[in-house]
PDB file of C-alpha atoms in Angstrom:
ATOM      1  CA  THR A1375      92.339  74.068  74.213  1.00 50.00           C
ATOM      2  CA  ASP A1376      93.677  70.769  75.485  1.00 57.00           C
ATOM      3  CA  LEU A1377      97.037  69.819  76.977  1.00 59.00           C
ATOM      4  CA  PHE A1378      98.242  68.075  73.800  1.00 63.00           C
ATOM      5  CA  ASN A1379      97.550  70.861  71.313  1.00 62.00           C
ATOM      6  CA  THR A1380     100.986  72.277  70.464  1.00 63.00           C
ATOM      7  CA  GLU A1381      99.653  75.021  68.189  1.00 66.00           C
ATOM      8  CA  MET A1382      97.395  76.554  70.805  1.00 61.00           C
ATOM      9  CA  PRO A1383      98.679  75.781  74.305  1.00 58.00           C
ATOM     10  CA  PHE A1384      96.436  75.403  77.328  1.00 56.00           C
ATOM     11  CA  VAL A1385      98.018  78.338  79.148  1.00 57.00           C
ATOM     12  CA  ARG A1386      98.138  81.238  76.721  1.00 53.00           C
ATOM     13  CA  TYR A1387      99.241  84.133  78.902  1.00 52.00           C
ATOM     14  CA  ASP A1388      99.836  85.175  82.479  1.00 55.00           C
ATOM     15  CA  THR A1389      96.462  86.336  83.778  1.00 56.00           C
ATOM     16  CA  GLY A1390      97.711  87.432  87.169  1.00 59.00           C
ATOM     17  CA  ASP A1391      95.234  85.085  88.856  1.00 64.00           C
ATOM     18  CA  ARG A1392      96.452  83.729  92.168  1.00 63.00           C
ATOM     19  CA  GLY A1393      95.345  80.761  94.214  1.00 69.00           C
ATOM     20  CA  CYS A1394      96.552  77.869  96.303  1.00 74.00           C
ATOM     21  CA  ILE A1395      95.929  74.164  96.638  1.00 78.00           C
ATOM     22  CA  SER A1396      94.335  72.874  99.833  1.00 79.00           C
ATOM     23  CA  ARG A1397      95.234  69.389 100.998  1.00 81.00           C
ATOM     24  CA  ASN A1398      92.902  69.686 104.008  1.00 83.00           C
ATOM     25  CA  VAL A1399      89.800  67.537 104.171  1.00 85.00           C
ATOM     26  CA  CYS A1400      86.772  69.604 103.151  1.00 83.00           C
ATOM     27  CA  ALA A1401      84.014  70.177 105.730  1.00 82.00           C
ATOM     28  CA  CYS A1402      81.784  68.040 103.481  1.00 87.00           C
ATOM     29  CA  GLY A1403      84.202  65.097 103.870  1.00 88.00           C
ATOM     30  CA  LEU A1404      85.873  65.335 100.436  1.00 85.00           C
ATOM     31  CA  HIS A1405      89.515  64.222 100.578  1.00 86.00           C
ATOM     32  CA  ALA A1406      90.509  65.438  97.092  1.00 86.00           C
ATOM     33  CA  LEU A1407      92.837  68.364  96.518  1.00 83.00           C
ATOM     34  CA  ARG A1408      90.968  71.623  96.044  1.00 80.00           C
ATOM     35  CA  LEU A1409      92.043  74.810  94.315  1.00 75.00           C
ATOM     36  CA  TRP A1410      91.180  78.066  96.040  1.00 71.00           C
ATOM     37  CA  ILE A1411      91.278  81.070  93.721  1.00 67.00           C
ATOM     38  CA  ASP A1412      92.166  84.320  95.457  1.00 59.00           C
ATOM     39  CA  GLY A1413      91.596  86.499  92.410  1.00 57.00           C
ATOM     40  CA  ARG A1414      93.649  88.785  90.268  1.00 53.00           C
ATOM     41  CA  TYR A1415      95.394  91.482  92.174  1.00 53.00           C
ATOM     42  CA  SER A1416      98.654  92.819  93.404  1.00 60.00           C
ATOM     43  CA  ALA A1417      98.257  94.820  96.539  1.00 77.00           C
ATOM     44  CA  TYR A1418     100.300  95.717  99.571  1.00 81.00           C
ATOM     45  CA  LEU A1419     100.089  97.764 102.746  1.00 88.00           C
ATOM     46  CA  THR A1420     102.860 100.051 103.939  1.00 87.00           C
ATOM     47  CA  PHE A1421     103.585 100.712 107.574  1.00 87.00           C
ATOM     48  CA  GLU A1422     106.497 102.565 109.097  1.00 80.00           C
ATOM     49  CA  GLY A1423     108.060  99.181 109.813  1.00 66.00           C
ATOM     50  CA  GLY A1424     107.821  97.912 106.248  1.00 83.00           C
ATOM     51  CA  ARG A1425     105.782  97.004 103.214  1.00 85.00           C
ATOM     52  CA  PHE A1426     103.617  93.874 103.278  1.00 87.00           C
ATOM     53  CA  HIS A1427     102.417  92.213 100.091  1.00 83.00           C
ATOM     54  CA  HIS A1428      99.045  90.458 100.009  1.00 82.00           C
ATOM     55  CA  TYR A1429     100.825  87.115  99.518  1.00 82.00           C
ATOM     56  CA  GLN A1430     102.297  87.467 102.985  1.00 86.00           C
ATOM     57  CA  PHE A1431      98.786  87.726 104.408  1.00 87.00           C
ATOM     58  CA  THR A1432      97.591  84.814 102.261  1.00 86.00           C
ATOM     59  CA  ALA A1433     100.329  82.694 103.808  1.00 85.00           C
ATOM     60  CA  ALA A1434      99.145  83.680 107.290  1.00 86.00           C
ATOM     61  CA  PHE A1435      95.594  82.501 106.483  1.00 87.00           C
ATOM     62  CA  SER A1436      96.417  79.430 104.369  1.00 85.00           C
ATOM     63  CA  ALA A1437      96.419  76.878 107.202  1.00 81.00           C
ATOM     64  CA  LEU A1438      92.928  77.982 108.232  1.00 85.00           C
ATOM     65  CA  MET A1439      91.046  77.604 104.950  1.00 82.00           C
ATOM     66  CA  ASN A1440      88.156  75.619 106.446  1.00 85.00           C
ATOM     67  CA  SER A1441      87.913  78.009 109.377  1.00 91.00           C
ATOM     68  CA  VAL A1442      87.947  81.224 107.351  1.00 91.00           C
ATOM     69  CA  ALA A1443      85.579  81.506 104.388  1.00 90.00           C
ATOM     70  CA  ALA A1444      86.980  84.895 103.343  1.00 90.00           C
ATOM     71  CA  TYR A1445      89.120  87.648 104.797  1.00 92.00           C
ATOM     72  CA  GLN A1446      90.060  91.253 104.306  1.00 93.00           C
ATOM     73  CA  VAL A1447      93.175  92.926 105.721  1.00 93.00           C
ATOM     74  CA  VAL A1448      92.526  96.588 106.509  1.00 94.00           C
ATOM     75  CA  LYS A1449      95.008  99.272 107.465  1.00 94.00           C
ATOM     76  CA  LYS A1450      93.195 101.655 109.824  1.00 94.00           C
ATOM     77  CA  GLY A1451      96.153 103.754 110.931  1.00 91.00           C
ATOM     78  CA  GLU A1452      99.940 103.891 110.967  1.00 89.00           C
ATOM     79  CA  SER A1453     100.080 101.091 113.522  1.00 91.00           C
ATOM     80  CA  ASP A1454      96.577  99.570 113.361  1.00 94.00           C
ATOM     81  CA  LEU A1455      95.534  96.589 111.267  1.00 95.00           C
ATOM     82  CA  VAL A1456      92.063  95.008 111.298  1.00 96.00           C
ATOM     83  CA  LEU A1457      91.411  91.501 110.023  1.00 95.00           C
ATOM     84  CA  ARG A1458      87.840  91.261 108.771  1.00 95.00           C
ATOM     85  CA  VAL A1459      86.908  87.590 108.666  1.00 94.00           C
ATOM     86  CA  ILE A1460      83.845  85.797 107.345  1.00 93.00           C
ATOM     87  CA  PRO A1461      83.827  82.613 109.454  1.00 94.00           C
ATOM     88  CA  GLY A1462      83.944  79.288 107.632  1.00 91.00           C
ATOM     89  CA  PRO A1463      82.256  76.018 108.620  1.00 90.00           C
ATOM     90  CA  LEU A1464      84.957  75.028 111.118  1.00 92.00           C
ATOM     91  CA  TYR A1465      85.575  78.460 112.674  1.00 94.00           C
ATOM     92  CA  THR A1466      86.202  78.564 116.418  1.00 94.00           C
ATOM     93  CA  ALA A1467      87.543  81.169 118.820  1.00 95.00           C
ATOM     94  CA  ALA A1468      90.877  79.333 118.621  1.00 94.00           C
ATOM     95  CA  SER A1469      90.846  79.822 114.820  1.00 93.00           C
ATOM     96  CA  GLY A1470      90.478  83.557 115.340  1.00 93.00           C
ATOM     97  CA  GLU A1471      93.333  83.625 117.813  1.00 95.00           C
ATOM     98  CA  LYS A1472      95.532  81.667 115.378  1.00 94.00           C
ATOM     99  CA  VAL A1473      94.747  84.081 112.532  1.00 93.00           C
ATOM    100  CA  VAL A1474      95.692  87.070 114.687  1.00 95.00           C
ATOM    101  CA  ALA A1475      98.887  85.319 115.844  1.00 94.00           C
ATOM    102  CA  ASN A1476      99.872  84.405 112.272  1.00 93.00           C
ATOM    103  CA  VAL A1477      99.349  87.953 110.998  1.00 93.00           C
ATOM    104  CA  GLN A1478     101.035  89.446 114.057  1.00 94.00           C
ATOM    105  CA  GLU A1479     104.076  87.290 113.312  1.00 93.00           C
ATOM    106  CA  THR A1480     104.027  88.586 109.724  1.00 90.00           C
ATOM    107  CA  VAL A1481     103.785  92.312 110.529  1.00 92.00           C
ATOM    108  CA  GLY A1482     105.754  92.342 113.779  1.00 91.00           C
ATOM    109  CA  PRO A1483     105.048  93.543 117.309  1.00 92.00           C
ATOM    110  CA  ASP A1484     104.776  97.267 116.498  1.00 91.00           C
ATOM    111  CA  ILE A1485     101.487  96.825 114.580  1.00 92.00           C
ATOM    112  CA  ASN A1486      98.273  96.381 116.585  1.00 95.00           C
ATOM    113  CA  VAL A1487      96.330  93.496 114.957  1.00 96.00           C
ATOM    114  CA  THR A1488      92.649  93.026 115.798  1.00 96.00           C
ATOM    115  CA  LEU A1489      89.983  90.638 114.515  1.00 96.00           C
ATOM    116  CA  GLU A1490      86.505  91.621 113.336  1.00 96.00           C
ATOM    117  CA  LEU A1491      83.987  88.918 112.399  1.00 95.00           C
ATOM    118  CA  VAL A1492      81.677  90.040 109.575  1.00 95.00           C
ATOM    119  CA  GLU A1493      79.005  88.518 107.342  1.00 93.00           C
ATOM    120  CA  GLN A1494      80.146  90.252 104.133  1.00 91.00           C
ATOM    121  CA  PHE A1495      82.561  92.823 102.719  1.00 87.00           C
ATOM    122  CA  SER A1496      81.858  95.999 100.797  1.00 82.00           C
ATOM    123  CA  ARG A1497      82.510  95.693  97.072  1.00 78.00           C
ATOM    124  CA  VAL A1498      84.173  97.916  94.493  1.00 73.00           C
ATOM    125  CA  PRO A1499      82.084  99.092  91.499  1.00 73.00           C
ATOM    126  CA  GLN A1500      83.254  96.079  89.454  1.00 68.00           C
ATOM    127  CA  GLY A1501      81.613  93.834  92.066  1.00 72.00           C
ATOM    128  CA  LYS A1502      84.745  92.396  93.658  1.00 74.00           C
ATOM    129  CA  SER A1503      85.724  92.660  97.289  1.00 77.00           C
ATOM    130  CA  GLN A1504      89.219  93.864  98.111  1.00 82.00           C
ATOM    131  CA  ILE A1505      91.494  91.546 100.083  1.00 86.00           C
ATOM    132  CA  ILE A1506      93.766  94.458 101.013  1.00 87.00           C
ATOM    133  CA  ARG A1507      92.307  97.854 101.949  1.00 88.00           C
ATOM    134  CA  ASP A1508      93.845 101.046 103.220  1.00 89.00           C
ATOM    135  CA  GLU A1509      91.239 102.919 105.253  1.00 90.00           C
ATOM    136  CA  SER A1510      93.755 105.077 107.098  1.00 88.00           C
ATOM    137  CA  ALA A1511      93.460 108.839 107.148  1.00 78.00           C
ATOM    138  CA  HIS A1512      96.247 109.125 104.559  1.00 67.00           C
ATOM    139  CA  ALA A1513      94.953 106.503 102.105  1.00 63.00           C
ATOM    140  CA  LYS A1514      95.450 107.478  98.462  1.00 57.00           C
ATOM    141  CA  THR A1515      92.348 105.647  97.246  1.00 47.00           C
ATOM    142  CA  PRO A1516      88.951 105.273  98.939  1.00 43.00           C
TER     143      PRO A1516
END
């Protein structure tokens, strides 16, 4: 459909897809706005200190889009969180430190946040990778 078709509007229903607009200059030199699609999901992690929605983690990573190609936030225990990061074209050690600091600010000082650089993530049977994973001993789903 097009934007001027009043009988069949462009946006037909809420798909649940989530994304954000990047105003940062692309590594290739492109200055145009870019849309980053995060996918369709609604996930959160629960720690004794609170419940954290995936959007809170997205906010922590948003300023580092050219440094981080992809990420996964993994609960490993009641106070342990691992950030699995696939480095982007502009990744540096300082980028990694900033990611950890941003997430640490989100979850608070009682959660131990560590960074793990990886080349890829495991995928669910449908072929997608999970942004939020609970790999703690008490996880309800694998």
